Amino acid sequence: MNPRNVSVVSLRRTTDIPESALARHDRGMRDHVLSIGADEADSSDLRFRKRLLVGIALLILPIAFLWGCIYWAVGEEAVAVTPWAYAAGSIISLAVFARNRNFPFLRTAQFLLILVAPAAGAVMLGGLDDSSSVVVWSFFAPLGAVAFDRPRRAWPWFAAFVVTILATVVLAEVVRPDGANLPNGFVRTFDVLNIVLVSFVTTMLLVIFAQGRDTAQARVETLLLNVLPEEVAQRLQAEPNSIADHFDDASILFADVVDFTPLASRLDARDVVGMLDRLFTAFDELVDRYEVEKIKTIGDCYMVAAGVPRPRPDHAQALAGLALEMKDCARTCLPGNDLRLRIGISSGPVVAGVIGRRRFLYDLWGDTVNMASRMESHGTSDEIQITRPTWQLLRDDFVTERLGLVDVKGKGAVETWRLVARNDR
């Protein structure tokens, strides 16, 4: 390689590192500043509102300072004090908030400052026209109440905004009836700037809240899909009534960890939860791959259905393939833990639906579900026991062994088979 090229590559790498570090430093500083007044006990929504209000306050600070400088430069020294007073008050409220973490205090202080300071400037300039309608900044008080407080609190602040405008018009006639002698071009320019800047901050606030709403909605939908099948979740959102369906052809699987209770008694609680989490996460991945539906877990028992809520002709084959892989996974996916499963499968009609209104659950009922559960509980370690209806659906595609009659509680003698492997013929 050309030594010059090596030098260029080395130079690029060395210059990239400080830039990356600088970007991380800037991001860390920004997060630190926005997080003033943060509390570990804050909810995610309150944390978001705190950061946003601090950000908006910091965004308006340089605008207020610049406004004061411009008015000072054109000879309106008294008027310049109003935006500077706003800036000073805003800084003080942020400093107090950083110490007491009292969000209602910061909220009220910022609303009062943005309500009064622009109106005071308008009065001192002689009214709405001569002040370039600077009082429109006061609209952030009711708007802020919508964004950072409860929506019903916006109406008192809106009433205060209306009163402020009326008081501005009346007081301006008393304080400065002749109005400020400012160039017409200056006044018109500030008209545009006030409208544009207020519109910009308002739009930014609405966009941020819309994005936050979309993020929250996506989070809720993700949580809902972790509880319910996608089709059922969509139906529940569209029509929040009871959901009940009947499926003529479905297969149900129950899998239980053999001797898990004595194993759990020898382990720390965190180890027990961690073991089940890793095992069931591995099962979840298999369920996704086979495109079947995990129904629930009960302790160390794992329940899966195929053909529900999406009918499919190969429901038994799908669960048979899943069961074989689950049995192998239990032995191998947790190194150092030689776990064994009892698995039962049955096929036939089922009833499915959502029950309850709080912590609701999509569940299945019927003789097919009961038989699958009995196949698991009456089975033996490291084996997959199936009923006749399931065997009839699998016998051409899988290797099975007849077990004979098994005495099942509530059903009497039931003919069962053992699922061995796929039929590779």
Short mmCIF file of C-alpha atoms in Angstrom, two decimals:
data_model
loop_
_atom_site.label_atom_id
_atom_site.label_comp_id
_atom_site.label_asym_id
_atom_site.label_seq_id
_atom_site.Cartn_x
_atom_site.Cartn_y
_atom_site.Cartn_z
CA MET A 1 0.00 0.00 0.00
CA ASN A 2 1.19 3.49 -0.79
CA PRO A 3 2.60 5.12 2.43
CA ARG A 4 0.79 8.31 1.51
CA ASN A 5 -2.53 6.46 1.44
CA VAL A 6 -1.71 4.95 4.83
CA SER A 7 -1.12 8.43 6.21
CA VAL A 8 -4.39 9.68 4.79
CA VAL A 9 -6.30 6.73 6.28
CA SER A 10 -4.61 7.24 9.63
CA LEU A 11 -5.38 10.96 9.56
CA ARG A 12 -9.03 10.27 8.80
CA ARG A 13 -9.25 7.81 11.67
CA THR A 14 -7.63 10.17 14.15
CA THR A 15 -9.86 13.06 13.12
CA ASP A 16 -12.99 10.88 13.27
CA ILE A 17 -12.39 9.94 16.90
CA PRO A 18 -12.44 13.49 18.33
CA GLU A 19 -15.52 14.32 16.23
CA SER A 20 -17.35 11.29 17.58
CA ALA A 21 -16.28 12.08 21.12
CA LEU A 22 -17.35 15.70 20.67
CA ALA A 23 -20.75 14.63 19.39
CA ARG A 24 -21.20 12.34 22.39
CA HIS A 25 -20.11 15.13 24.72
CA ASP A 26 -22.58 17.58 23.16
CA ARG A 27 -25.38 15.05 23.38
CA GLY A 28 -24.52 14.33 27.00
CA MET A 29 -24.47 18.03 27.86
CA ARG A 30 -27.82 18.58 26.13
CA ASP A 31 -29.40 15.67 27.99
CA HIS A 32 -27.94 16.93 31.27
CA VAL A 33 -29.37 20.42 30.76
CA LEU A 34 -32.81 19.17 29.69
CA SER A 35 -32.91 16.83 32.67
CA ILE A 36 -32.65 19.55 35.33
CA GLY A 37 -35.36 18.96 37.88
CA ALA A 38 -35.67 15.30 36.89
CA ASP A 39 -36.63 12.81 39.58
CA GLU A 40 -36.15 9.05 39.57
CA ALA A 41 -39.77 8.66 40.66
CA ASP A 42 -41.06 10.54 37.58
CA SER A 43 -43.24 8.65 35.14
CA SER A 44 -42.12 8.56 31.51
CA ASP A 45 -44.86 11.08 30.63
CA LEU A 46 -43.86 13.52 33.37
CA ARG A 47 -40.19 13.17 32.43
CA PHE A 48 -41.07 13.96 28.82
CA ARG A 49 -43.10 17.06 29.80
CA LYS A 50 -40.35 18.34 32.10
CA ARG A 51 -37.70 18.00 29.41
CA LEU A 52 -39.92 19.64 26.79
CA LEU A 53 -40.85 22.64 28.93
CA VAL A 54 -37.21 23.18 29.89
CA GLY A 55 -36.26 22.96 26.21
CA ILE A 56 -38.94 25.46 25.14
CA ALA A 57 -37.89 27.87 27.92
CA LEU A 58 -34.24 27.65 26.86
CA LEU A 59 -35.22 28.14 23.21
CA ILE A 60 -37.12 31.38 23.97
CA LEU A 61 -34.35 32.81 26.21
CA PRO A 62 -31.98 33.97 23.41
CA ILE A 63 -34.95 35.31 21.42
CA ALA A 64 -36.01 37.44 24.39
CA PHE A 65 -32.47 38.69 24.95
CA LEU A 66 -32.09 39.61 21.27
CA TRP A 67 -35.49 41.39 21.29
CA GLY A 68 -34.32 43.53 24.19
CA CYS A 69 -31.05 44.38 22.46
CA ILE A 70 -32.88 45.50 19.31
CA TYR A 71 -35.27 47.75 21.24
CA TRP A 72 -32.33 49.20 23.16
CA ALA A 73 -30.54 49.91 19.89
CA VAL A 74 -33.52 51.87 18.48
CA GLY A 75 -33.74 54.02 21.61
CA GLU A 76 -36.56 52.23 23.46
CA GLU A 77 -34.52 51.48 26.59
CA ALA A 78 -37.56 51.12 28.88
CA VAL A 79 -39.20 48.67 26.47
CA ALA A 80 -35.98 46.64 26.27
CA VAL A 81 -36.33 45.90 29.97
CA THR A 82 -39.47 43.79 29.44
CA PRO A 83 -37.90 40.95 27.39
CA TRP A 84 -34.80 41.09 29.57
CA ALA A 85 -36.97 40.86 32.67
CA TYR A 86 -38.69 37.85 31.11
CA ALA A 87 -35.29 36.24 30.45
CA ALA A 88 -34.12 36.92 34.00
CA GLY A 89 -37.33 35.53 35.47
CA SER A 90 -37.14 32.45 33.27
CA ILE A 91 -33.55 31.74 34.34
CA ILE A 92 -34.47 32.16 38.01
CA SER A 93 -37.46 29.80 37.67
CA LEU A 94 -35.26 27.19 35.95
CA ALA A 95 -32.66 27.49 38.72
CA VAL A 96 -35.31 27.05 41.41
CA PHE A 97 -36.80 24.11 39.52
CA ALA A 98 -33.38 22.45 39.34
CA ARG A 99 -33.32 22.52 43.15
CA ASN A 100 -36.90 21.79 44.17
CA ARG A 101 -37.95 19.65 41.14
CA ASN A 102 -41.42 21.16 41.50
CA PHE A 103 -42.89 20.97 38.01
CA PRO A 104 -46.14 22.84 38.84
CA PHE A 105 -43.99 25.75 40.08
CA LEU A 106 -41.95 25.87 36.85
CA ARG A 107 -45.09 25.52 34.75
CA THR A 108 -46.92 28.36 36.51
CA ALA A 109 -43.86 30.63 36.55
CA GLN A 110 -43.25 30.16 32.81
CA PHE A 111 -46.93 30.73 31.97
CA LEU A 112 -47.09 33.95 34.01
CA LEU A 113 -43.85 35.27 32.53
CA ILE A 114 -44.87 34.64 28.92
CA LEU A 115 -48.36 36.06 29.62
CA VAL A 116 -47.25 39.32 31.26
CA ALA A 117 -43.90 40.29 29.71
CA PRO A 118 -45.03 40.68 26.05
CA ALA A 119 -48.16 42.55 27.17
CA ALA A 120 -46.04 44.94 29.24
CA GLY A 121 -43.87 45.64 26.20
CA ALA A 122 -46.95 46.28 24.05
CA VAL A 123 -48.33 48.75 26.62
CA MET A 124 -45.03 50.64 26.79
CA LEU A 125 -44.86 50.87 22.98
CA GLY A 126 -48.36 52.31 22.70
CA GLY A 127 -50.59 49.41 21.65
CA LEU A 128 -50.88 46.44 19.35
CA ASP A 129 -49.87 48.18 16.11
CA ASP A 130 -46.82 50.03 17.42
CA SER A 131 -45.61 46.92 19.28
CA SER A 132 -45.87 44.72 16.16
CA SER A 133 -48.44 42.58 17.97
CA VAL A 134 -45.76 41.26 20.33
CA VAL A 135 -48.59 40.26 22.68
CA VAL A 136 -49.20 37.17 20.50
CA TRP A 137 -46.36 35.58 22.51
CA SER A 138 -48.76 35.59 25.47
CA PHE A 139 -50.78 32.89 23.69
CA PHE A 140 -48.15 30.40 24.87
CA ALA A 141 -49.77 30.53 28.32
CA PRO A 142 -53.02 28.71 27.31
CA LEU A 143 -51.15 26.65 24.73
CA GLY A 144 -48.66 25.59 27.38
CA ALA A 145 -51.51 24.65 29.70
CA VAL A 146 -52.76 22.23 27.05
CA ALA A 147 -49.29 20.77 26.51
CA PHE A 148 -47.92 20.68 30.06
CA ASP A 149 -51.00 20.57 32.27
CA ARG A 150 -54.44 19.03 32.15
CA PRO A 151 -56.47 20.24 29.12
CA ARG A 152 -59.26 21.72 31.28
CA ARG A 153 -56.67 24.05 32.83
CA ALA A 154 -56.23 25.69 29.42
CA TRP A 155 -59.52 27.60 29.65
CA PRO A 156 -58.61 29.74 32.68
CA TRP A 157 -55.31 30.56 31.01
CA PHE A 158 -57.09 31.38 27.76
CA ALA A 159 -59.42 33.70 29.67
CA ALA A 160 -56.35 35.33 31.21
CA PHE A 161 -54.91 35.74 27.70
CA VAL A 162 -58.08 37.49 26.49
CA VAL A 163 -58.11 39.76 29.55
CA THR A 164 -54.42 40.53 28.96
CA ILE A 165 -55.09 41.66 25.37
CA LEU A 166 -58.00 43.87 26.44
CA ALA A 167 -55.94 45.35 29.28
CA THR A 168 -53.08 45.97 26.85
CA VAL A 169 -55.34 47.98 24.53
CA VAL A 170 -56.77 50.05 27.40
CA LEU A 171 -53.52 50.66 29.28
CA ALA A 172 -51.60 51.55 26.11
CA GLU A 173 -53.96 54.52 25.58
CA VAL A 174 -53.12 55.73 29.08
CA VAL A 175 -49.40 54.98 29.27
CA ARG A 176 -48.41 56.04 25.75
CA PRO A 177 -51.34 57.43 23.79
CA ASP A 178 -49.16 58.77 20.96
CA GLY A 179 -47.40 55.44 20.44
CA ALA A 180 -43.72 54.80 19.80
CA ASN A 181 -42.13 56.76 16.99
CA LEU A 182 -40.60 53.75 15.24
CA PRO A 183 -39.95 53.48 11.49
CA ASN A 184 -42.77 51.79 9.61
CA GLY A 185 -40.37 49.25 8.08
CA PHE A 186 -39.12 48.30 11.56
CA VAL A 187 -42.67 47.76 12.82
CA ARG A 188 -43.68 45.69 9.79
CA THR A 189 -40.52 43.59 10.04
CA PHE A 190 -41.26 42.83 13.68
CA ASP A 191 -44.85 41.97 12.73
CA VAL A 192 -43.52 39.26 10.44
CA LEU A 193 -40.91 38.05 12.95
CA ASN A 194 -43.43 37.79 15.78
CA ILE A 195 -45.89 35.83 13.66
CA VAL A 196 -43.21 33.55 12.18
CA LEU A 197 -41.44 32.82 15.48
CA VAL A 198 -44.63 32.21 17.43
CA SER A 199 -45.90 29.96 14.63
CA PHE A 200 -42.55 28.12 14.53
CA VAL A 201 -42.48 27.41 18.27
CA THR A 202 -46.17 26.41 18.22
CA THR A 203 -45.66 24.06 15.28
CA MET A 204 -42.57 22.54 16.87
CA LEU A 205 -44.49 21.95 20.10
CA LEU A 206 -47.37 20.30 18.25
CA VAL A 207 -45.03 18.14 16.16
CA ILE A 208 -43.15 16.95 19.24
CA PHE A 209 -46.38 16.06 21.00
CA ALA A 210 -47.71 14.31 17.89
CA GLN A 211 -44.51 12.27 17.68
CA GLY A 212 -44.77 11.49 21.37
CA ARG A 213 -48.37 10.40 20.89
CA ASP A 214 -47.39 8.16 17.96
CA THR A 215 -44.56 6.64 20.00
CA ALA A 216 -46.88 6.02 22.94
CA GLN A 217 -49.51 4.51 20.62
CA ALA A 218 -46.92 2.23 19.04
CA ARG A 219 -45.77 1.16 22.52
CA VAL A 220 -49.35 0.37 23.54
CA GLU A 221 -49.99 -1.59 20.35
CA THR A 222 -46.77 -3.55 20.86
CA LEU A 223 -47.80 -4.42 24.41
CA LEU A 224 -51.26 -5.40 23.18
CA LEU A 225 -49.76 -7.67 20.52
CA ASN A 226 -47.67 -9.34 23.23
CA VAL A 227 -50.91 -10.21 25.00
CA LEU A 228 -53.27 -10.93 22.12
CA PRO A 229 -53.00 -12.28 18.57
CA GLU A 230 -52.83 -9.49 15.99
CA GLU A 231 -56.26 -10.19 14.50
CA VAL A 232 -57.88 -10.29 17.93
CA ALA A 233 -56.11 -7.09 19.04
CA GLN A 234 -57.42 -5.26 15.96
CA ARG A 235 -60.95 -6.50 16.57
CA LEU A 236 -60.81 -5.52 20.23
CA GLN A 237 -59.74 -1.98 19.36
CA ALA A 238 -62.46 -1.65 16.71
CA GLU A 239 -65.28 -3.17 18.80
CA PRO A 240 -64.50 -3.46 22.53
CA ASN A 241 -67.18 -6.10 23.10
CA SER A 242 -66.84 -9.74 23.99
CA ILE A 243 -64.96 -11.75 21.36
CA ALA A 244 -65.96 -15.38 20.96
CA ASP A 245 -65.20 -17.66 18.01
CA HIS A 246 -65.63 -21.33 17.20
CA PHE A 247 -63.03 -23.25 15.23
CA ASP A 248 -63.85 -26.71 13.88
CA ASP A 249 -60.26 -27.74 13.19
CA ALA A 250 -57.39 -26.75 15.48
CA SER A 251 -54.60 -28.35 17.46
CA ILE A 252 -53.55 -27.58 21.03
CA LEU A 253 -50.18 -28.25 22.66
CA PHE A 254 -49.23 -28.26 26.32
CA ALA A 255 -45.61 -28.58 27.42
CA ASP A 256 -44.47 -28.90 31.03
CA VAL A 257 -40.98 -29.06 32.53
CA VAL A 258 -40.50 -32.39 34.32
CA ASP A 259 -39.65 -32.18 38.04
CA PHE A 260 -39.46 -28.42 37.89
CA THR A 261 -40.90 -27.89 41.41
CA PRO A 262 -38.07 -29.73 43.23
CA LEU A 263 -35.55 -28.08 40.89
CA ALA A 264 -36.94 -24.62 41.69
CA SER A 265 -36.80 -25.31 45.44
CA ARG A 266 -33.02 -25.75 45.18
CA LEU A 267 -32.43 -22.51 43.25
CA ASP A 268 -32.53 -18.83 44.07
CA ALA A 269 -35.72 -17.07 42.94
CA ARG A 270 -33.83 -15.00 40.36
CA ASP A 271 -32.24 -18.16 38.93
CA VAL A 272 -35.66 -19.80 38.60
CA VAL A 273 -37.13 -16.79 36.79
CA GLY A 274 -34.02 -16.43 34.62
CA MET A 275 -34.14 -20.10 33.62
CA LEU A 276 -37.80 -19.99 32.65
CA ASP A 277 -37.29 -16.71 30.84
CA ARG A 278 -34.48 -18.12 28.68
CA LEU A 279 -36.38 -21.35 28.03
CA PHE A 280 -39.68 -19.71 27.14
CA THR A 281 -37.94 -17.04 25.05
CA ALA A 282 -36.41 -19.86 23.01
CA PHE A 283 -39.87 -21.41 22.70
CA ASP A 284 -41.30 -18.03 21.62
CA GLU A 285 -38.79 -17.91 18.77
CA LEU A 286 -39.85 -21.39 17.64
CA VAL A 287 -43.53 -20.38 17.84
CA ASP A 288 -42.84 -17.38 15.61
CA ARG A 289 -40.96 -19.55 13.12
CA TYR A 290 -43.81 -22.06 12.87
CA GLU A 291 -46.37 -19.22 12.69
CA VAL A 292 -48.54 -20.70 15.42
CA GLU A 293 -50.06 -18.89 18.42
CA LYS A 294 -48.70 -18.88 21.95
CA ILE A 295 -51.74 -18.74 24.24
CA LYS A 296 -50.25 -18.44 27.73
CA THR A 297 -47.84 -19.80 30.30
CA ILE A 298 -48.95 -21.15 33.67
CA GLY A 299 -45.97 -21.59 35.95
CA ASP A 300 -43.64 -23.88 34.01
CA CYS A 301 -46.39 -24.95 31.58
CA TYR A 302 -46.40 -23.56 28.03
CA MET A 303 -49.57 -23.60 25.87
CA VAL A 304 -49.66 -23.20 22.07
CA ALA A 305 -52.43 -23.42 19.47
CA ALA A 306 -52.44 -23.84 15.70
CA GLY A 307 -55.42 -23.05 13.49
CA VAL A 308 -56.46 -20.34 15.96
CA PRO A 309 -57.24 -17.50 15.33
CA ARG A 310 -56.06 -18.09 11.73
CA PRO A 311 -57.44 -21.34 10.30
CA ARG A 312 -54.82 -23.48 8.57
CA PRO A 313 -55.11 -27.01 7.16
CA ASP A 314 -51.72 -28.14 8.51
CA HIS A 315 -52.40 -27.18 12.14
CA ALA A 316 -51.46 -30.62 13.49
CA GLN A 317 -48.28 -30.83 11.37
CA ALA A 318 -47.21 -27.37 12.55
CA LEU A 319 -47.57 -28.28 16.23
CA ALA A 320 -45.90 -31.66 15.72
CA GLY A 321 -42.83 -30.03 14.20
CA LEU A 322 -42.83 -27.43 16.97
CA ALA A 323 -43.11 -30.11 19.68
CA LEU A 324 -40.10 -32.03 18.34
CA GLU A 325 -37.98 -28.88 18.30
CA MET A 326 -39.18 -27.82 21.77
CA LYS A 327 -38.16 -31.20 23.17
CA ASP A 328 -34.67 -30.86 21.69
CA CYS A 329 -34.40 -27.22 22.76
CA ALA A 330 -35.18 -28.04 26.40
CA ARG A 331 -32.17 -30.35 26.49
CA THR A 332 -29.74 -28.08 24.64
CA CYS A 333 -30.71 -24.40 24.79
CA LEU A 334 -29.80 -24.00 28.48
CA PRO A 335 -26.22 -25.24 28.89
CA GLY A 336 -25.70 -26.91 32.24
CA ASN A 337 -29.42 -27.63 32.70
CA ASP A 338 -30.56 -30.95 31.31
CA LEU A 339 -34.28 -30.23 31.25
CA ARG A 340 -36.91 -32.66 30.07
CA LEU A 341 -40.43 -31.93 28.87
CA ARG A 342 -43.76 -33.70 28.92
CA ILE A 343 -45.72 -32.63 25.85
CA GLY A 344 -49.32 -33.39 24.93
CA ILE A 345 -51.18 -32.57 21.71
CA SER A 346 -54.82 -33.00 20.74
CA SER A 347 -56.81 -31.87 17.71
CA GLY A 348 -60.43 -30.98 17.13
CA PRO A 349 -62.93 -28.16 17.65
CA VAL A 350 -62.28 -25.37 20.16
CA VAL A 351 -63.95 -22.19 21.37
CA ALA A 352 -61.73 -19.10 21.60
CA GLY A 353 -62.35 -15.70 23.06
CA VAL A 354 -61.23 -12.76 25.19
CA ILE A 355 -62.39 -12.79 28.79
CA GLY A 356 -62.38 -9.99 31.34
CA ARG A 357 -61.86 -6.26 31.09
CA ARG A 358 -58.74 -5.91 33.21
CA ARG A 359 -55.61 -7.94 32.45
CA PHE A 360 -57.69 -9.68 29.81
CA LEU A 361 -56.61 -12.90 28.16
CA TYR A 362 -57.23 -14.66 24.88
CA ASP A 363 -58.03 -18.22 25.92
CA LEU A 364 -59.36 -21.51 24.54
CA TRP A 365 -61.98 -23.91 25.84
CA GLY A 366 -63.42 -27.27 24.91
CA ASP A 367 -62.77 -30.99 25.02
CA THR A 368 -59.80 -30.63 22.65
CA VAL A 369 -58.06 -28.32 25.10
CA ASN A 370 -58.80 -30.63 28.04
CA MET A 371 -57.49 -33.66 26.16
CA ALA A 372 -54.26 -31.89 25.19
CA SER A 373 -53.75 -31.00 28.85
CA ARG A 374 -54.42 -34.60 29.90
CA MET A 375 -51.99 -35.88 27.26
CA GLU A 376 -49.29 -33.75 28.86
CA SER A 377 -50.12 -34.56 32.49
CA HIS A 378 -50.48 -38.33 31.81
CA GLY A 379 -47.38 -38.42 29.61
CA THR A 380 -43.84 -39.49 30.44
CA SER A 381 -40.60 -37.53 30.55
CA ASP A 382 -39.06 -36.49 27.24
CA GLU A 383 -41.98 -37.78 25.19
CA ILE A 384 -44.77 -36.28 23.07
CA GLN A 385 -48.13 -37.94 23.61
CA ILE A 386 -50.95 -37.38 21.11
CA THR A 387 -54.61 -38.37 20.77
CA ARG A 388 -56.22 -40.34 17.97
CA PRO A 389 -57.56 -37.24 16.10
CA THR A 390 -54.03 -35.81 16.02
CA TRP A 391 -52.50 -39.16 15.00
CA GLN A 392 -54.93 -39.43 12.10
CA LEU A 393 -53.70 -36.05 10.82
CA LEU A 394 -49.99 -36.86 11.32
CA ARG A 395 -49.59 -40.54 10.43
CA ASP A 396 -48.48 -39.91 6.84
CA ASP A 397 -45.96 -37.18 7.69
CA PHE A 398 -44.53 -38.27 11.05
CA VAL A 399 -43.26 -41.44 12.70
CA THR A 400 -45.54 -42.44 15.57
CA GLU A 401 -45.76 -45.38 18.01
CA ARG A 402 -48.98 -46.68 19.48
CA LEU A 403 -49.02 -46.54 23.29
CA GLY A 404 -52.33 -48.23 23.78
CA LEU A 405 -55.05 -47.20 26.18
CA VAL A 406 -54.39 -44.60 28.84
CA ASP A 407 -56.81 -44.04 31.71
CA VAL A 408 -57.62 -40.32 31.52
CA LYS A 409 -59.46 -38.64 34.38
CA GLY A 410 -63.02 -37.81 33.35
CA LYS A 411 -62.68 -39.63 30.00
CA GLY A 412 -61.86 -43.21 30.90
CA ALA A 413 -59.64 -45.29 28.61
CA VAL A 414 -58.25 -43.20 25.74
CA GLU A 415 -56.15 -44.49 22.84
CA THR A 416 -52.86 -42.59 22.52
CA TRP A 417 -49.72 -42.49 20.40
CA ARG A 418 -46.18 -41.28 20.87
CA LEU A 419 -44.82 -38.75 18.34
CA VAL A 420 -41.26 -39.85 17.47
CA ALA A 421 -39.91 -37.94 14.49
CA ARG A 422 -40.63 -36.59 11.06
CA ASN A 423 -41.21 -39.08 8.31
CA ASP A 424 -38.36 -38.47 5.86
CA ARG A 425 -39.64 -40.87 3.21
#
